[in-house]
Amino acid sequence: MKHHAAYGLTMEEIDAVVVEDSKPMQTILRSILLSFKVARVRVFDSVDDALEACLAEPPNVILTDWRMTPTTGFQFLRLVRHRHMEPLCYVPILFITAHGTRNLVDKALRAGAHHVLVKPVSPSTLFKRLQWLVNDDRPMILEHSGFYNIYGIHKAMNEQAEKLQSLDGARLHHRIAIQKRNKVEDAVEVALDEDQAAEEQAADGGDEVIFKETPSAAVKHIRNTEFATIKDVKLH
């Protein structure tokens, strides 16, 4: 097992490659990286140009967009991580994308990316991610597929997915419980209004009115249903 190519370096020792098909974004990322006083910044418009240069002179870190043509950032990651690309296979890759969905992040990290940043990226965020990267001591391992990956990444992603699934389930249960409670409260209010209207109508007609201190059987049933629903919410 071997550490990634940026592990243990200072910011001033980093040789960075940027792969981005947007000229304005190229300028922004280059300026940000140079403000960190990194040793070198190389910028490329396409994966093909970047791959050729990286094979000749492997960098310490690669920052790449996700959606590019004709070769995408994800395809670039898979090419770099293949065992026949050594020593380029040990270079950490950070994705910078405008489409940071949960599925995209999961796919990128499981394939060997070290981090995913969402555009627009602030200098402070990128600086913190690079600082985290040079201290990330997770080794790179060769999987049976022939691709290098980060040690323990699949286990970590599976645990995170389980937590998110549990959280989503809890949120859904909470929303359903709230909806049921609101329906019960509305039903109680309607039943009470009907009881009051009946009493007022009887009073207007001159009939003797016996005001009950206890609610009607219908109201009792609705209130009992409300109590059971609220109790169920607390138990869960």
CSV table of C-alpha atoms in Angstrom, one decimal:
chain,number,residue,atom,x,y,z
A,1,MET,CA,0.0,0.0,0.0
A,2,LYS,CA,1.2,3.5,-0.9
A,3,HIS,CA,0.1,7.0,0.0
A,4,HIS,CA,-1.2,9.4,-2.6
A,5,ALA,CA,1.2,11.7,-4.4
A,6,ALA,CA,0.4,14.8,-2.3
A,7,TYR,CA,0.7,13.3,1.1
A,8,GLY,CA,3.0,15.1,3.5
A,9,LEU,CA,3.8,18.0,1.1
A,10,THR,CA,3.7,21.7,2.0
A,11,MET,CA,1.5,24.0,-0.1
A,12,GLU,CA,4.7,25.4,-1.7
A,13,GLU,CA,5.7,22.0,-3.0
A,14,ILE,CA,2.5,21.2,-4.8
A,15,ASP,CA,2.5,20.7,-8.6
A,16,ALA,CA,-1.1,21.1,-9.6
A,17,VAL,CA,-2.9,20.3,-12.8
A,18,VAL,CA,-6.3,21.9,-13.7
A,19,VAL,CA,-8.5,20.3,-16.3
A,20,GLU,CA,-11.4,22.6,-17.2
A,21,ASP,CA,-13.1,23.4,-20.5
A,22,SER,CA,-14.3,26.9,-19.4
A,23,LYS,CA,-11.7,29.6,-19.9
A,24,PRO,CA,-13.1,31.9,-17.1
A,25,MET,CA,-13.0,29.0,-14.7
A,26,GLN,CA,-9.5,28.2,-15.7
A,27,THR,CA,-8.5,31.7,-14.9
A,28,ILE,CA,-10.2,31.7,-11.5
A,29,LEU,CA,-8.7,28.4,-10.4
A,30,ARG,CA,-5.2,29.3,-11.6
A,31,SER,CA,-5.4,32.6,-9.7
A,32,ILE,CA,-6.6,30.9,-6.5
A,33,LEU,CA,-3.9,28.3,-6.6
A,34,LEU,CA,-1.1,30.8,-7.3
A,35,SER,CA,-2.3,32.8,-4.4
A,36,PHE,CA,-1.6,29.8,-2.2
A,37,LYS,CA,2.0,30.0,-3.5
A,38,VAL,CA,2.0,26.5,-4.9
A,39,ALA,CA,5.1,25.4,-6.9
A,40,ARG,CA,3.4,25.0,-10.2
A,41,VAL,CA,0.0,25.2,-12.0
A,42,ARG,CA,-0.7,23.7,-15.4
A,43,VAL,CA,-4.0,24.3,-17.1
A,44,PHE,CA,-5.6,22.1,-19.8
A,45,ASP,CA,-8.8,22.5,-21.9
A,46,SER,CA,-9.4,18.7,-22.3
A,47,VAL,CA,-8.7,15.4,-20.7
A,48,ASP,CA,-6.7,14.2,-23.7
A,49,ASP,CA,-4.2,17.1,-23.4
A,50,ALA,CA,-4.0,16.8,-19.7
A,51,LEU,CA,-3.4,13.0,-19.7
A,52,GLU,CA,-0.5,13.3,-22.2
A,53,ALA,CA,1.2,16.0,-20.0
A,54,CYS,CA,0.5,14.1,-16.8
A,55,LEU,CA,2.0,10.9,-18.1
A,56,ALA,CA,5.2,12.8,-19.1
A,57,GLU,CA,5.3,14.8,-15.8
A,58,PRO,CA,3.0,13.4,-13.1
A,59,PRO,CA,1.7,16.2,-10.8
A,60,ASN,CA,0.9,16.0,-7.1
A,61,VAL,CA,-2.8,16.8,-7.4
A,62,ILE,CA,-5.4,17.1,-10.2
A,63,LEU,CA,-8.4,19.4,-10.1
A,64,THR,CA,-10.9,18.6,-12.8
A,65,ASP,CA,-14.4,19.3,-14.0
A,66,TRP,CA,-16.9,16.5,-14.3
A,67,ARG,CA,-18.8,17.3,-17.5
A,68,MET,CA,-16.4,17.7,-20.4
A,69,THR,CA,-16.3,16.5,-24.0
A,70,PRO,CA,-15.2,14.3,-25.6
A,71,THR,CA,-13.8,12.6,-22.5
A,72,THR,CA,-15.5,13.3,-19.2
A,73,GLY,CA,-13.9,13.9,-15.8
A,74,PHE,CA,-15.1,10.6,-14.6
A,75,GLN,CA,-13.5,8.8,-17.5
A,76,PHE,CA,-10.3,10.7,-16.7
A,77,LEU,CA,-10.5,9.4,-13.2
A,78,ARG,CA,-10.9,5.8,-14.3
A,79,LEU,CA,-8.0,6.1,-16.8
A,80,VAL,CA,-5.7,7.6,-14.1
A,81,ARG,CA,-6.5,5.0,-11.5
A,82,HIS,CA,-5.6,2.0,-13.7
A,83,ARG,CA,-2.6,0.1,-12.5
A,84,HIS,CA,-0.8,0.5,-15.9
A,85,MET,CA,-0.8,4.3,-15.3
A,86,GLU,CA,1.7,4.0,-12.4
A,87,PRO,CA,2.9,6.4,-10.9
A,88,LEU,CA,0.1,8.6,-12.1
A,89,CYS,CA,-2.4,6.2,-10.5
A,90,TYR,CA,-1.4,7.6,-7.0
A,91,VAL,CA,-2.2,11.2,-7.9
A,92,PRO,CA,-5.2,12.5,-5.9
A,93,ILE,CA,-8.1,13.9,-7.9
A,94,LEU,CA,-10.5,16.6,-6.7
A,95,PHE,CA,-13.6,17.2,-8.8
A,96,ILE,CA,-14.9,20.8,-9.1
A,97,THR,CA,-18.4,20.7,-10.6
A,98,ALA,CA,-21.6,22.6,-10.8
A,99,HIS,CA,-23.6,19.3,-10.4
A,100,GLY,CA,-22.7,18.1,-7.0
A,101,THR,CA,-25.6,15.7,-6.5
A,102,ARG,CA,-25.5,12.9,-3.9
A,103,ASN,CA,-25.3,10.2,-6.7
A,104,LEU,CA,-22.4,12.1,-8.4
A,105,VAL,CA,-20.5,12.4,-5.2
A,106,ASP,CA,-21.0,8.7,-4.3
A,107,LYS,CA,-19.9,7.6,-7.8
A,108,ALA,CA,-16.8,9.8,-7.8
A,109,LEU,CA,-15.6,8.8,-4.3
A,110,ARG,CA,-16.2,5.1,-4.9
A,111,ALA,CA,-14.1,5.3,-8.1
A,112,GLY,CA,-11.2,6.8,-6.3
A,113,ALA,CA,-11.7,10.6,-6.2
A,114,HIS,CA,-10.5,12.2,-3.0
A,115,HIS,CA,-13.0,15.0,-2.8
A,116,VAL,CA,-15.8,16.8,-4.7
A,117,LEU,CA,-16.2,20.5,-4.6
A,118,VAL,CA,-19.3,22.4,-5.9
A,119,LYS,CA,-18.9,25.6,-8.0
A,120,PRO,CA,-18.5,28.4,-7.3
A,121,VAL,CA,-15.5,27.5,-5.2
A,122,SER,CA,-14.2,30.0,-2.7
A,123,PRO,CA,-10.4,30.3,-2.1
A,124,SER,CA,-10.9,29.5,1.6
A,125,THR,CA,-12.8,26.3,0.8
A,126,LEU,CA,-10.2,25.1,-1.7
A,127,PHE,CA,-7.4,26.0,0.7
A,128,LYS,CA,-9.0,23.9,3.4
A,129,ARG,CA,-9.5,21.0,1.1
A,130,LEU,CA,-5.9,21.0,-0.1
A,131,GLN,CA,-4.7,21.2,3.5
A,132,TRP,CA,-6.9,18.3,4.4
A,133,LEU,CA,-5.5,16.4,1.3
A,134,VAL,CA,-1.8,16.7,2.2
A,135,ASN,CA,-2.7,15.3,5.7
A,136,ASP,CA,-4.9,12.5,4.4
A,137,ASP,CA,-3.0,9.3,5.3
A,138,ARG,CA,-5.3,6.8,3.7
A,139,PRO,CA,-3.2,4.5,1.5
A,140,MET,CA,-3.9,3.6,-2.1
A,141,ILE,CA,-4.7,-0.1,-2.7
A,142,LEU,CA,-4.9,-2.1,-5.9
A,143,GLU,CA,-8.3,-3.7,-6.2
A,144,HIS,CA,-9.1,-7.0,-8.0
A,145,SER,CA,-10.5,-4.9,-10.9
A,146,GLY,CA,-7.0,-3.6,-11.7
A,147,PHE,CA,-7.7,-0.1,-10.5
A,148,TYR,CA,-6.2,1.7,-7.5
A,149,ASN,CA,-8.6,3.1,-4.9
A,150,ILE,CA,-8.5,4.6,-1.5
A,151,TYR,CA,-8.3,2.1,1.3
A,152,GLY,CA,-11.6,1.7,3.2
A,153,ILE,CA,-13.6,4.0,0.9
A,154,HIS,CA,-16.3,1.4,0.1
A,155,LYS,CA,-17.0,0.6,3.7
A,156,ALA,CA,-17.1,4.3,4.6
A,157,MET,CA,-19.5,5.1,1.7
A,158,ASN,CA,-21.8,2.1,2.6
A,159,GLU,CA,-22.0,3.3,6.3
A,160,GLN,CA,-22.8,6.9,5.1
A,161,ALA,CA,-25.4,5.6,2.8
A,162,GLU,CA,-27.1,3.6,5.6
A,163,LYS,CA,-27.1,6.7,7.8
A,164,LEU,CA,-28.7,8.8,5.0
A,165,GLN,CA,-31.3,6.1,4.4
A,166,SER,CA,-32.2,5.9,8.0
A,167,LEU,CA,-32.4,9.7,8.2
A,168,ASP,CA,-34.6,9.9,5.1
A,169,GLY,CA,-36.9,7.2,6.6
A,170,ALA,CA,-37.1,9.1,9.9
A,171,ARG,CA,-38.0,12.3,8.1
A,172,LEU,CA,-40.7,10.6,6.0
A,173,HIS,CA,-42.2,9.0,9.1
A,174,HIS,CA,-42.2,12.4,10.9
A,175,ARG,CA,-43.9,14.1,7.9
A,176,ILE,CA,-46.6,11.4,7.9
A,177,ALA,CA,-47.1,11.7,11.6
A,178,ILE,CA,-47.5,15.4,11.4
A,179,GLN,CA,-50.0,15.1,8.6
A,180,LYS,CA,-52.1,12.6,10.6
A,181,ARG,CA,-52.0,14.9,13.7
A,182,ASN,CA,-53.1,17.9,11.6
A,183,LYS,CA,-56.1,15.8,10.2
A,184,VAL,CA,-57.1,14.8,13.7
A,185,GLU,CA,-56.9,18.3,15.1
A,186,ASP,CA,-59.0,19.5,12.2
A,187,ALA,CA,-61.6,16.8,12.9
A,188,VAL,CA,-61.7,17.6,16.6
A,189,GLU,CA,-62.3,21.3,15.8
A,190,VAL,CA,-65.1,20.4,13.3
A,191,ALA,CA,-66.8,18.1,15.9
A,192,LEU,CA,-66.6,20.7,18.6
A,193,ASP,CA,-68.1,23.4,16.3
A,194,GLU,CA,-70.9,21.0,15.4
A,195,ASP,CA,-71.7,20.4,19.1
A,196,GLN,CA,-71.6,24.1,19.9
A,197,ALA,CA,-73.9,24.9,16.9
A,198,ALA,CA,-76.4,22.2,18.0
A,199,GLU,CA,-76.5,23.7,21.5
A,200,GLU,CA,-77.0,27.2,20.2
A,201,GLN,CA,-79.8,26.0,17.9
A,202,ALA,CA,-81.5,24.3,20.8
A,203,ALA,CA,-81.2,27.4,22.9
A,204,ASP,CA,-82.7,29.6,20.2
A,205,GLY,CA,-85.7,27.3,19.9
A,206,GLY,CA,-86.5,27.7,23.6
A,207,ASP,CA,-85.7,24.1,24.5
A,208,GLU,CA,-84.1,23.3,27.7
A,209,VAL,CA,-80.3,22.9,27.2
A,210,ILE,CA,-78.2,20.7,29.3
A,211,PHE,CA,-74.6,21.7,28.9
A,212,LYS,CA,-72.4,18.7,29.2
A,213,GLU,CA,-69.1,19.0,30.9
A,214,THR,CA,-67.9,15.9,29.0
A,215,PRO,CA,-67.7,15.8,25.2
A,216,SER,CA,-69.9,13.7,22.9
A,217,ALA,CA,-68.9,10.1,22.0
A,218,ALA,CA,-67.8,11.2,18.6
A,219,VAL,CA,-65.4,13.9,20.1
A,220,LYS,CA,-64.1,11.4,22.6
A,221,HIS,CA,-63.3,9.0,19.8
A,222,ILE,CA,-61.5,11.6,17.8
A,223,ARG,CA,-59.5,12.8,20.8
A,224,ASN,CA,-58.5,9.3,21.6
A,225,THR,CA,-57.3,8.8,18.1
A,226,GLU,CA,-55.3,12.1,18.4
A,227,PHE,CA,-53.7,10.9,21.7
A,228,ALA,CA,-52.8,7.5,20.1
A,229,THR,CA,-51.2,9.3,17.1
A,230,ILE,CA,-49.2,11.7,19.2
A,231,LYS,CA,-48.1,8.8,21.5
A,232,ASP,CA,-47.0,6.8,18.4
A,233,VAL,CA,-44.9,9.7,17.2
A,234,LYS,CA,-43.1,10.0,20.5
A,235,LEU,CA,-42.4,6.3,20.6
A,236,HIS,CA,-40.8,6.4,17.2
